[in-house]
XYZ file of N, CA and C in Angstrom:
405
model
N -147.523 -103.838 -38.238
C -148.574 -105.356 -37.503
C -149.760 -105.081 -38.096
N -150.179 -106.020 -38.183
C -151.536 -105.954 -38.863
C -152.745 -106.767 -37.546
N -153.893 -106.181 -37.845
C -155.112 -106.276 -36.803
C -155.875 -107.118 -37.169
N -156.242 -107.914 -36.369
C -156.883 -109.069 -36.208
C -158.377 -109.167 -34.965
N -159.243 -109.674 -35.406
C -160.229 -110.502 -34.241
C -160.329 -112.014 -33.997
N -159.878 -111.832 -32.786
C -160.619 -113.729 -31.987
C -161.176 -113.760 -31.035
N -162.249 -115.045 -31.800
C -163.071 -115.305 -31.265
C -162.964 -116.703 -30.705
N -163.343 -117.289 -29.572
C -163.276 -118.690 -29.089
C -164.525 -118.863 -28.511
N -165.139 -119.993 -28.863
C -166.723 -120.428 -28.939
C -166.576 -121.771 -28.739
N -167.753 -122.403 -28.201
C -168.328 -123.927 -28.302
C -169.721 -123.796 -29.165
N -169.804 -124.471 -29.872
C -171.437 -124.562 -30.965
C -171.995 -124.971 -29.829
N -173.349 -124.510 -29.582
C -174.460 -125.442 -28.777
C -175.434 -126.025 -29.527
N -175.862 -126.815 -29.291
C -177.277 -127.671 -29.990
C -178.124 -126.938 -30.324
N -178.427 -125.744 -29.893
C -179.570 -124.986 -29.984
C -179.049 -124.260 -31.201
N -178.069 -123.572 -31.077
C -177.350 -122.598 -32.124
C -177.209 -123.378 -33.217
N -176.254 -124.379 -33.064
C -176.242 -125.185 -34.397
C -177.609 -125.602 -35.503
N -178.850 -125.995 -34.774
C -179.747 -126.074 -34.925
C -180.471 -124.670 -35.981
N -180.480 -123.496 -35.114
C -181.154 -122.267 -35.477
C -180.182 -121.877 -36.931
N -178.966 -122.316 -36.633
C -178.009 -121.747 -38.065
C -178.316 -122.490 -39.225
N -178.709 -123.921 -39.086
C -179.148 -124.827 -40.085
C -180.406 -124.479 -40.570
N -181.028 -123.889 -39.733
C -182.393 -123.733 -39.941
C -182.550 -122.417 -40.768
N -181.836 -121.909 -40.783
C -181.911 -119.995 -41.054
C -180.806 -120.462 -42.502
N -180.130 -121.449 -42.805
C -179.730 -121.311 -43.858
C -180.054 -122.346 -44.794
N -181.240 -123.347 -44.474
C -182.453 -123.704 -45.342
C -183.078 -122.896 -45.947
N -183.566 -121.631 -45.069
C -184.610 -121.053 -45.319
C -184.126 -120.403 -46.375
N -182.749 -120.105 -46.525
C -182.480 -119.258 -47.846
C -181.745 -120.045 -49.118
N -181.984 -121.310 -48.410
C -180.910 -122.086 -49.702
C -182.374 -122.733 -50.403
N -183.553 -123.555 -49.249
C -184.547 -124.054 -49.884
C -185.760 -123.180 -50.008
N -186.700 -123.629 -50.592
C -187.794 -123.233 -50.574
C -188.865 -123.575 -49.980
N -188.812 -123.720 -48.460
C -189.746 -124.405 -47.883
C -191.209 -123.657 -47.637
N -191.640 -122.833 -48.096
C -193.383 -122.513 -47.898
C -193.829 -122.865 -49.333
N -193.026 -123.146 -50.150
C -193.495 -123.528 -51.619
C -193.712 -124.980 -51.629
N -192.703 -125.621 -51.158
C -192.448 -126.840 -50.746
C -193.975 -127.734 -49.956
N -194.209 -126.948 -48.997
C -195.013 -126.970 -47.613
C -196.798 -127.008 -48.894
N -196.434 -126.232 -49.563
C -197.970 -125.423 -50.191
C -198.147 -126.314 -51.203
N -197.168 -126.808 -51.669
C -197.073 -128.130 -53.178
C -197.967 -129.521 -52.474
N -197.010 -129.309 -51.157
C -197.163 -130.625 -50.555
C -198.827 -130.860 -50.190
N -199.584 -129.629 -49.714
C -200.550 -129.835 -49.427
C -201.889 -129.558 -50.410
N -201.417 -129.472 -51.644
C -202.145 -128.771 -52.575
C -202.254 -130.205 -53.456
N -201.548 -130.952 -53.643
C -201.265 -132.215 -54.008
C -202.077 -132.932 -53.088
N -201.937 -133.597 -51.544
C -202.537 -134.013 -51.022
C -204.135 -134.006 -51.359
N -204.240 -132.647 -51.259
C -206.095 -132.295 -51.014
C -206.407 -132.789 -52.457
N -205.450 -132.460 -53.573
C -206.065 -132.819 -55.058
C -206.386 -134.435 -55.141
N -205.240 -134.838 -54.647
C -205.612 -136.496 -54.271
C -206.731 -136.797 -53.925
N -206.966 -136.306 -52.546
C -208.314 -137.054 -51.992
C -209.411 -136.455 -52.758
N -209.624 -135.210 -52.910
C -210.657 -134.988 -54.085
C -210.728 -135.582 -55.060
N -209.916 -135.785 -55.723
C -209.854 -136.649 -57.057
C -210.439 -137.750 -56.741
N -209.969 -138.551 -55.643
C -209.889 -139.747 -55.327
C -211.518 -139.793 -54.961
N -212.181 -139.015 -53.978
C -213.857 -139.183 -53.914
C -214.408 -138.681 -55.157
N -213.669 -138.247 -56.259
C -214.904 -137.939 -57.115
C -214.765 -138.181 -58.454
N -213.898 -139.011 -58.342
C -213.549 -140.089 -59.948
C -213.396 -141.597 -60.005
N -213.306 -142.000 -60.939
C -212.704 -143.359 -60.981
C -211.018 -143.737 -60.973
N -210.581 -142.532 -61.085
C -209.230 -142.628 -61.167
C -208.434 -142.502 -60.515
N -208.484 -144.072 -59.855
C -207.726 -143.780 -58.033
C -206.268 -143.852 -58.323
N -205.488 -144.106 -59.297
C -204.362 -144.365 -59.987
C -203.521 -142.658 -59.593
N -204.132 -142.104 -60.380
C -203.146 -140.778 -60.198
C -204.071 -139.845 -59.001
N -204.847 -140.516 -58.246
C -205.615 -140.126 -56.597
C -204.476 -140.131 -55.713
N -204.040 -141.682 -55.789
C -203.139 -141.949 -54.671
C -201.455 -141.241 -55.393
N -201.197 -141.207 -56.496
C -200.026 -140.738 -56.640
C -199.913 -139.119 -56.366
N -200.817 -138.433 -56.365
C -201.232 -136.994 -55.929
C -200.701 -137.585 -54.358
N -201.466 -138.229 -54.088
C -201.499 -138.214 -52.230
C -200.092 -138.493 -51.999
N -199.319 -139.660 -52.215
C -198.296 -140.136 -51.823
C -197.024 -139.303 -52.380
N -196.911 -138.537 -53.292
C -196.029 -137.402 -53.706
C -196.072 -136.175 -52.940
N -197.341 -135.946 -52.581
C -197.463 -135.058 -51.618
C -197.364 -134.963 -50.205
N -197.370 -136.152 -49.535
C -197.055 -136.591 -48.491
C -196.027 -136.926 -48.116
N -194.860 -137.438 -49.406
C -193.455 -137.607 -49.575
C -192.608 -136.232 -49.240
N -193.551 -135.332 -49.851
C -192.794 -133.790 -49.715
C -193.103 -133.456 -48.639
N -194.148 -133.432 -47.940
C -194.526 -132.606 -46.835
C -193.153 -133.239 -45.769
N -193.396 -134.946 -45.692
C -192.355 -135.379 -44.800
C -190.720 -135.049 -45.347
N -190.255 -134.762 -46.444
C -188.989 -134.479 -46.897
C -188.922 -133.060 -46.069
N -189.844 -132.652 -46.004
C -189.843 -130.871 -45.728
C -189.568 -131.214 -44.019
N -190.477 -131.537 -43.207
C -190.260 -131.724 -41.790
C -188.870 -133.014 -41.680
N -188.626 -133.230 -42.540
C -187.217 -134.457 -41.817
C -186.177 -133.232 -42.002
N -186.188 -132.647 -43.023
C -184.770 -131.643 -43.313
C -184.789 -130.893 -42.222
N -186.356 -130.038 -42.323
C -186.070 -128.884 -41.226
C -186.337 -128.919 -39.676
N -187.090 -130.189 -39.597
C -187.103 -130.243 -38.287
C -186.227 -131.482 -37.306
N -185.793 -132.505 -38.408
C -185.196 -133.559 -37.546
C -183.771 -133.505 -38.198
N -183.282 -133.329 -39.325
C -182.368 -133.225 -39.529
C -181.552 -132.675 -39.049
N -181.171 -131.085 -38.532
C -180.235 -130.549 -37.662
C -179.612 -131.233 -36.180
N -181.002 -131.904 -35.566
C -180.607 -132.463 -34.451
C -179.787 -133.954 -34.603
N -180.016 -134.563 -35.385
C -178.971 -135.212 -36.185
C -177.825 -135.434 -36.554
N -177.895 -133.908 -37.795
C -176.689 -133.924 -37.473
C -175.675 -133.377 -36.373
N -175.960 -132.660 -35.580
C -175.191 -131.876 -34.238
C -174.897 -133.526 -33.479
N -175.805 -134.366 -33.154
C -175.748 -135.600 -32.428
C -174.668 -136.493 -32.820
N -174.278 -136.319 -34.111
C -173.473 -137.145 -34.997
C -172.066 -137.183 -35.244
N -171.947 -135.935 -35.123
C -170.814 -134.924 -35.205
C -170.082 -134.653 -33.861
N -169.283 -134.926 -33.616
C -168.338 -135.097 -31.941
C -167.469 -133.692 -32.404
N -167.184 -133.401 -33.388
C -166.020 -132.117 -33.691
C -167.021 -130.620 -33.629
N -168.441 -130.790 -33.754
C -169.283 -129.541 -33.568
C -169.170 -128.907 -31.682
N -168.976 -130.141 -30.911
C -169.040 -130.074 -29.658
C -167.817 -129.573 -28.902
N -166.751 -129.482 -29.623
C -165.553 -128.847 -29.584
C -165.368 -127.557 -29.152
N -164.294 -126.670 -28.767
C -164.159 -125.327 -28.579
C -163.280 -124.712 -29.887
N -163.823 -124.236 -30.308
C -163.332 -123.191 -31.839
C -162.440 -122.018 -31.380
N -161.265 -121.961 -31.913
C -160.656 -120.735 -31.552
C -160.511 -120.208 -33.106
N -161.120 -119.076 -33.247
C -160.993 -118.417 -34.767
C -160.200 -116.970 -34.944
N -159.313 -116.826 -35.905
C -158.624 -115.603 -35.788
C -158.539 -114.870 -37.006
N -159.697 -114.268 -37.259
C -159.890 -113.328 -38.631
C -158.851 -111.957 -38.803
N -157.957 -112.355 -40.044
C -157.041 -111.391 -40.341
C -157.243 -111.219 -41.946
N -156.873 -109.949 -42.380
C -156.577 -109.721 -43.709
C -156.275 -110.936 -44.610
N -155.509 -111.504 -44.209
C -155.144 -112.544 -45.396
C -155.830 -113.895 -45.496
N -156.650 -114.134 -43.986
C -157.372 -115.249 -43.984
C -157.599 -115.378 -42.432
N -158.215 -116.780 -42.461
C -158.710 -117.404 -40.703
C -157.776 -118.276 -39.975
N -157.370 -117.749 -38.979
C -156.472 -118.888 -38.252
C -157.740 -119.719 -37.929
N -157.529 -121.031 -37.783
C -158.423 -122.042 -37.228
C -158.459 -123.135 -36.449
N -158.464 -123.155 -34.829
C -157.842 -123.986 -34.335
C -158.975 -124.848 -33.274
N -158.791 -125.866 -33.510
C -159.615 -126.978 -32.617
C -158.750 -127.814 -31.770
N -159.271 -128.698 -30.802
C -158.532 -129.618 -30.526
C -157.236 -130.489 -30.963
N -158.271 -130.841 -32.644
C -157.155 -131.703 -33.477
C -156.705 -131.005 -34.720
N -157.140 -129.474 -35.013
C -156.578 -129.422 -35.995
C -156.155 -127.764 -36.000
N -155.301 -126.915 -36.718
C -154.521 -125.966 -36.665
C -154.055 -125.576 -38.270
N -155.076 -125.056 -38.418
C -155.093 -124.170 -40.059
C -155.320 -122.821 -40.393
N -154.972 -122.900 -41.754
C -154.576 -121.206 -42.067
C -155.774 -121.220 -43.114
N -156.843 -120.543 -43.296
C -157.751 -120.714 -44.541
C -157.694 -119.277 -45.261
N -157.769 -119.423 -46.372
C -157.786 -118.318 -47.118
C -159.340 -118.022 -47.637
N -159.303 -116.291 -47.634
C -160.529 -115.848 -47.758
C -160.714 -116.282 -48.846
N -160.141 -116.716 -50.563
C -160.499 -117.267 -51.234
C -161.258 -118.262 -51.361
N -161.246 -119.095 -50.161
C -161.995 -120.577 -50.458
C -163.518 -120.456 -50.108
N -164.216 -118.943 -49.823
C -165.429 -118.792 -49.440
C -165.868 -118.167 -50.448
N -166.910 -118.414 -51.004
C -168.115 -117.633 -52.179
C -168.800 -116.861 -51.921
N -169.802 -116.905 -50.651
C -170.340 -116.033 -50.167
C -170.969 -116.209 -48.584
N -171.330 -115.455 -47.582
C -171.766 -115.313 -46.662
C -173.238 -114.983 -46.373
N -173.871 -115.661 -45.265
C -175.015 -115.310 -44.815
C -174.705 -114.475 -43.612
N -175.464 -113.444 -43.090
C -175.525 -112.697 -42.013
C -176.862 -112.216 -41.564
N -176.868 -112.589 -40.217
C -178.270 -111.813 -39.322
C -178.013 -111.482 -38.033
N -179.088 -111.250 -37.060
C -178.822 -110.399 -36.018
C -178.080 -111.634 -34.812
N -177.551 -112.952 -35.120
C -177.021 -113.540 -34.446
C -176.028 -114.524 -35.160
N -176.137 -114.702 -36.488
C -174.897 -115.426 -36.775
C -173.995 -114.905 -38.073
N -172.753 -115.435 -38.361
C -172.277 -115.175 -39.596
C -172.364 -116.431 -40.220
N -172.619 -116.722 -41.441
C -172.358 -118.424 -42.026
C -171.739 -118.087 -43.387
N -170.184 -118.449 -43.512
C -169.301 -118.411 -44.211
C -169.647 -119.557 -45.249
N -169.523 -119.296 -46.886
C -169.570 -120.624 -47.798
C -169.076 -120.788 -48.118
N -167.975 -122.284 -48.235
C -167.128 -122.290 -49.438
C -167.256 -122.783 -50.675
N -166.522 -122.802 -51.344
C -166.540 -122.812 -52.798
C -166.560 -124.578 -52.817
N -167.370 -124.975 -53.654
C -167.464 -126.448 -54.506
C -166.188 -126.581 -55.190
N -165.787 -127.971 -55.076
C -164.643 -128.592 -56.050
C -163.373 -128.976 -55.424
């Protein structure tokens, strides 16, 4: 007889937001993008006040501002918007972890998932995040 681990849970909004932000921290270069955006804006403002080349100055200001806005959107706003727009995230999940795969059940889904569909995972003190293969 094979052993398994069974878990039943409902994802809260705060849990989903924290998990998605952890995912972004590992997959995106948030610090680099913030520094790059700030440097571009500061350089644009400096050039705007010190030279006659306002086209390059405004290009740097707009590009830096856009990069900062993108980071704010992805990291601060998008996780809340995704959770709110996906009713399936609010339903109860029942998972059964076995050697041959994962039994996955929700109100509308009853599936058996093979381990081979996952290509990597992320673990910290609070979450296990499984990444599926693309294609």
